[in-house]
Amino acid sequence: SQQGEEDPQALSIQEGENATMNCSYKTSINNLQWYRQNSGRGLVHLILIRSNEREKHSGRLRVTLDTSKKSSSLLITASRAADTASYFCATVLNRDDKIIFGKGTRLHILP
Amino acid sequence: NAGVTQTPKFQVLKTGQSMTLQCAQDMNHEYMSWYRQDPGMGLRLIHYSVGAGITDQGEVPNGYNVSRSTTEDFPLRLLSAAPSQTSVYFCASSYSLGRGMNTEAFFGQGTRLTVV
């Protein structure tokens, strides 16, 4: 079964609002990564957070990681129409080589 | 730098036909992988490789073969295509600092495969 599970499956918000997506996982990780996928395109890496980090920022993106709850969140502030996409979390397990993806959250920014 | 290049972009196969999806990267990444993406299922790992001559199975390996003779190339073979293999296939590569320390993955643009 897939390691990461995003929540919600779909999210629609007004332009300018903040968007929050969550990811829960099952087993201990080395790092957790977030990706964006525009319709019909390949995935693009957004941010990587290691298991010993609690928060990372990149521009309008803020990622948190709570290893005790096995969960992560991605916050996009001041959303724009161009943020409309699917967002995926991916985990790299300790002592493993694989990158395992969740099912994703579809984000739609309304004008 | 071309990054990760997948060919072809589109392919239609008849049930029972075989074909190879090509993937090449020019970033000298050790780790390469193949995923399939189906509606509502996210990306599921088919096979992966941590270096030339080393491959391993992912979450959904049945019906697919891979080999890794060079660092750059990681082809995916469908030996006898089935309608259940209709999907979008993505190849990805990444730099690995060691076991369990994969970094960001770079993706190709995908191959849309239809099996009729």
Short mmCIF file of C-alpha atoms in Angstrom, two decimals:
data_model
loop_
_atom_site.label_atom_id
_atom_site.label_comp_id
_atom_site.label_asym_id
_atom_site.label_seq_id
_atom_site.Cartn_x
_atom_site.Cartn_y
_atom_site.Cartn_z
CA SER A 1 0.00 0.00 0.00
CA GLN A 2 1.11 3.59 -0.52
CA GLN A 3 3.12 5.15 2.25
CA GLY A 4 1.81 8.70 2.13
CA GLU A 5 -1.80 9.79 2.20
CA GLU A 6 -2.72 13.39 1.36
CA ASP A 7 -5.70 15.19 2.77
CA PRO A 8 -7.93 16.65 1.44
CA GLN A 9 -8.23 14.92 -1.93
CA ALA A 10 -9.43 18.18 -3.48
CA LEU A 11 -9.44 21.80 -2.37
CA SER A 12 -10.92 24.94 -3.93
CA ILE A 13 -10.08 28.36 -2.53
CA GLN A 14 -10.26 31.99 -3.63
CA GLU A 15 -7.21 33.66 -5.06
CA GLY A 16 -5.26 35.36 -2.31
CA GLU A 17 -6.28 32.88 0.39
CA ASN A 18 -3.92 30.38 1.98
CA ALA A 19 -4.04 26.69 1.05
CA THR A 20 -3.10 23.92 3.45
CA MET A 21 -2.58 20.31 2.49
CA ASN A 22 -1.68 17.47 4.81
CA CYS A 23 0.22 14.23 4.40
CA SER A 24 0.23 11.29 6.78
CA TYR A 25 2.60 8.36 6.51
CA LYS A 26 3.04 4.99 8.16
CA THR A 27 6.67 4.18 8.91
CA SER A 28 9.82 6.03 9.92
CA ILE A 29 11.24 8.25 7.24
CA ASN A 30 14.58 9.76 6.35
CA ASN A 31 12.95 12.66 4.52
CA LEU A 32 9.64 13.81 3.10
CA GLN A 33 9.25 15.72 -0.15
CA TRP A 34 6.48 17.75 -1.75
CA TYR A 35 5.90 17.95 -5.49
CA ARG A 36 3.58 19.86 -7.81
CA GLN A 37 2.08 18.52 -11.02
CA ASN A 38 0.39 20.76 -13.55
CA SER A 39 -2.19 19.06 -15.71
CA GLY A 40 -0.61 16.69 -18.20
CA ARG A 41 2.95 17.43 -17.10
CA GLY A 42 5.67 15.75 -15.08
CA LEU A 43 6.14 16.40 -11.38
CA VAL A 44 8.26 19.26 -10.13
CA HIS A 45 10.03 19.13 -6.79
CA LEU A 46 9.02 21.88 -4.34
CA ILE A 47 10.70 21.21 -1.03
CA LEU A 48 12.43 18.46 0.98
CA ILE A 49 12.30 18.24 4.76
CA ARG A 50 14.47 15.81 6.70
CA SER A 51 13.32 13.81 9.69
CA ASN A 52 15.34 15.97 12.10
CA GLU A 53 13.76 19.20 10.81
CA ARG A 54 10.43 20.61 11.93
CA GLU A 55 9.80 23.42 9.46
CA LYS A 56 11.12 24.71 6.15
CA HIS A 57 10.27 27.69 4.02
CA SER A 58 10.66 28.38 0.34
CA GLY A 59 9.10 31.58 -0.99
CA ARG A 60 5.34 31.29 -0.37
CA LEU A 61 5.67 27.66 0.70
CA ARG A 62 5.92 26.49 4.28
CA VAL A 63 6.32 22.82 5.15
CA THR A 64 6.08 21.34 8.63
CA LEU A 65 6.93 17.86 9.80
CA ASP A 66 5.74 16.13 12.97
CA THR A 67 7.47 12.77 13.21
CA SER A 68 5.63 11.85 16.41
CA LYS A 69 2.33 12.08 14.53
CA LYS A 70 3.86 10.86 11.25
CA SER A 71 2.42 13.81 9.40
CA SER A 72 3.44 16.82 7.32
CA SER A 73 1.65 19.86 6.03
CA LEU A 74 2.22 22.13 3.05
CA LEU A 75 1.02 25.71 3.32
CA ILE A 76 0.83 27.93 0.25
CA THR A 77 0.29 31.55 1.24
CA ALA A 78 -1.39 34.24 -0.87
CA SER A 79 -2.48 31.75 -3.51
CA ARG A 80 -2.43 32.61 -7.20
CA ALA A 81 -4.18 31.16 -10.24
CA ALA A 82 -0.87 29.59 -11.28
CA ASP A 83 -0.90 27.50 -8.09
CA THR A 84 -3.77 25.43 -9.53
CA ALA A 85 -2.24 21.95 -9.74
CA SER A 86 -2.02 18.61 -7.99
CA TYR A 87 0.31 18.37 -5.01
CA PHE A 88 1.95 15.16 -3.86
CA CYS A 89 3.93 14.18 -0.84
CA ALA A 90 6.62 11.54 -1.17
CA THR A 91 8.57 9.70 1.49
CA VAL A 92 12.03 8.20 1.63
CA LEU A 93 12.16 5.54 4.31
CA ASN A 94 15.07 4.92 6.61
CA ARG A 95 17.45 2.27 5.24
CA ASP A 96 15.53 2.11 1.97
CA ASP A 97 16.12 3.45 -1.49
CA LYS A 98 12.63 4.02 -2.79
CA ILE A 99 10.70 7.28 -3.14
CA ILE A 100 7.01 6.49 -2.52
CA PHE A 101 4.25 8.91 -3.47
CA GLY A 102 0.79 9.49 -2.09
CA LYS A 103 -2.37 9.99 -4.13
CA GLY A 104 -2.19 13.75 -4.15
CA THR A 105 -4.36 16.78 -3.45
CA ARG A 106 -5.99 18.62 -6.35
CA LEU A 107 -5.86 22.35 -5.66
CA HIS A 108 -8.05 24.76 -7.62
CA ILE A 109 -7.60 28.50 -7.17
CA LEU A 110 -10.76 30.43 -8.00
CA PRO A 111 -10.39 33.91 -9.56
CA ASN B 1 21.37 19.84 -19.61
CA ALA B 2 18.35 17.96 -20.93
CA GLY B 3 17.45 16.47 -17.50
CA VAL B 4 15.27 13.36 -17.84
CA THR B 5 14.15 12.46 -21.34
CA GLN B 6 11.38 9.97 -22.02
CA THR B 7 10.35 8.57 -25.37
CA PRO B 8 7.85 8.17 -26.86
CA LYS B 9 5.34 10.74 -25.57
CA PHE B 10 2.34 8.77 -26.82
CA GLN B 11 1.88 5.14 -27.78
CA VAL B 12 -1.01 2.89 -28.70
CA LEU B 13 -0.48 -0.86 -28.45
CA LYS B 14 -2.63 -3.85 -29.19
CA THR B 15 -3.10 -6.43 -26.47
CA GLY B 16 -0.20 -8.86 -26.51
CA GLN B 17 2.27 -6.55 -28.22
CA SER B 18 5.57 -5.70 -26.61
CA MET B 19 7.37 -2.40 -26.41
CA THR B 20 10.09 -0.53 -24.57
CA LEU B 21 9.71 2.88 -22.98
CA GLN B 22 12.99 4.74 -23.04
CA CYS B 23 14.37 6.91 -20.26
CA ALA B 24 17.69 8.74 -20.21
CA GLN B 25 19.18 11.24 -17.78
CA ASP B 26 22.29 13.37 -18.08
CA MET B 27 22.74 14.36 -14.43
CA ASN B 28 24.85 11.34 -13.41
CA HIS B 29 22.19 10.26 -10.91
CA GLU B 30 22.54 6.87 -9.32
CA TYR B 31 18.84 6.42 -8.61
CA MET B 32 16.34 5.95 -11.42
CA SER B 33 12.76 4.79 -11.25
CA TRP B 34 9.57 4.19 -13.18
CA TYR B 35 6.10 5.13 -11.99
CA ARG B 36 2.66 4.74 -13.43
CA GLN B 37 -0.08 7.27 -12.79
CA ASP B 38 -3.72 6.31 -12.96
CA PRO B 39 -6.71 8.51 -12.06
CA GLY B 40 -7.24 8.61 -8.31
CA MET B 41 -4.21 6.40 -7.62
CA GLY B 42 -1.40 8.91 -7.53
CA LEU B 43 2.01 7.62 -8.64
CA ARG B 44 2.84 3.99 -8.02
CA LEU B 45 6.40 2.73 -8.21
CA ILE B 46 6.98 -0.02 -10.77
CA HIS B 47 10.75 -0.66 -10.65
CA TYR B 48 13.78 1.25 -9.51
CA SER B 49 17.55 1.12 -9.74
CA VAL B 50 20.29 2.40 -7.45
CA GLY B 51 23.05 2.08 -10.03
CA ALA B 52 24.21 0.31 -13.15
CA GLY B 53 23.54 -3.42 -12.92
CA ILE B 54 21.21 -3.09 -9.91
CA THR B 55 17.41 -3.12 -10.16
CA ASP B 56 14.61 -3.89 -7.74
CA GLN B 57 10.84 -4.15 -7.70
CA GLY B 58 8.54 -1.43 -6.54
CA GLU B 59 4.85 -1.52 -5.60
CA VAL B 60 3.41 -2.76 -8.92
CA PRO B 61 6.13 -4.65 -10.85
CA ASN B 62 4.07 -7.38 -12.51
CA GLY B 63 4.05 -7.25 -16.31
CA TYR B 64 7.14 -5.03 -16.51
CA ASN B 65 10.87 -5.66 -16.86
CA VAL B 66 13.78 -3.27 -16.47
CA SER B 67 17.52 -3.31 -16.86
CA ARG B 68 20.26 -0.79 -16.10
CA SER B 69 23.34 -1.34 -18.19
CA THR B 70 24.55 2.27 -17.94
CA THR B 71 24.13 5.09 -15.42
CA GLU B 72 22.27 7.16 -18.01
CA ASP B 73 19.61 4.77 -19.31
CA PHE B 74 16.77 2.89 -17.63
CA PRO B 75 14.35 1.34 -20.15
CA LEU B 76 11.02 -0.16 -19.14
CA ARG B 77 9.79 -3.18 -21.11
CA LEU B 78 6.26 -4.42 -21.47
CA LEU B 79 6.55 -7.98 -22.70
CA SER B 80 2.87 -8.63 -23.46
CA ALA B 81 0.74 -5.54 -23.12
CA ALA B 82 -2.63 -5.74 -21.40
CA PRO B 83 -5.45 -3.15 -21.21
CA SER B 84 -4.74 -2.85 -17.46
CA GLN B 85 -1.39 -1.31 -18.40
CA THR B 86 -3.09 1.68 -20.00
CA SER B 87 -1.64 4.55 -17.99
CA VAL B 88 0.73 7.48 -17.96
CA TYR B 89 4.29 6.40 -17.22
CA PHE B 90 6.89 8.63 -15.64
CA CYS B 91 10.59 8.09 -15.33
CA ALA B 92 12.47 9.88 -12.56
CA SER B 93 16.04 10.16 -11.37
CA SER B 94 17.67 11.51 -8.25
CA TYR B 95 20.96 11.84 -6.47
CA SER B 96 21.33 9.55 -3.49
CA LEU B 97 23.60 10.26 -0.56
CA GLY B 98 23.33 6.63 0.49
CA ARG B 99 20.72 4.11 1.51
CA GLY B 100 17.63 5.88 2.72
CA MET B 101 18.97 9.28 1.72
CA ASN B 102 17.45 9.95 -1.67
CA THR B 103 17.14 13.62 -2.53
CA GLU B 104 14.81 15.43 -4.89
CA ALA B 105 13.60 13.53 -7.94
CA PHE B 106 13.62 14.96 -11.45
CA PHE B 107 10.84 13.74 -13.71
CA GLY B 108 10.48 13.22 -17.40
CA GLN B 109 7.41 14.55 -19.20
CA GLY B 110 5.67 11.18 -19.27
CA THR B 111 4.52 8.61 -21.80
CA ARG B 112 0.80 8.20 -22.34
CA LEU B 113 0.22 4.55 -23.19
CA THR B 114 -3.05 3.08 -24.39
CA VAL B 115 -3.49 -0.67 -24.78
CA VAL B 116 -6.48 -1.70 -26.88
#
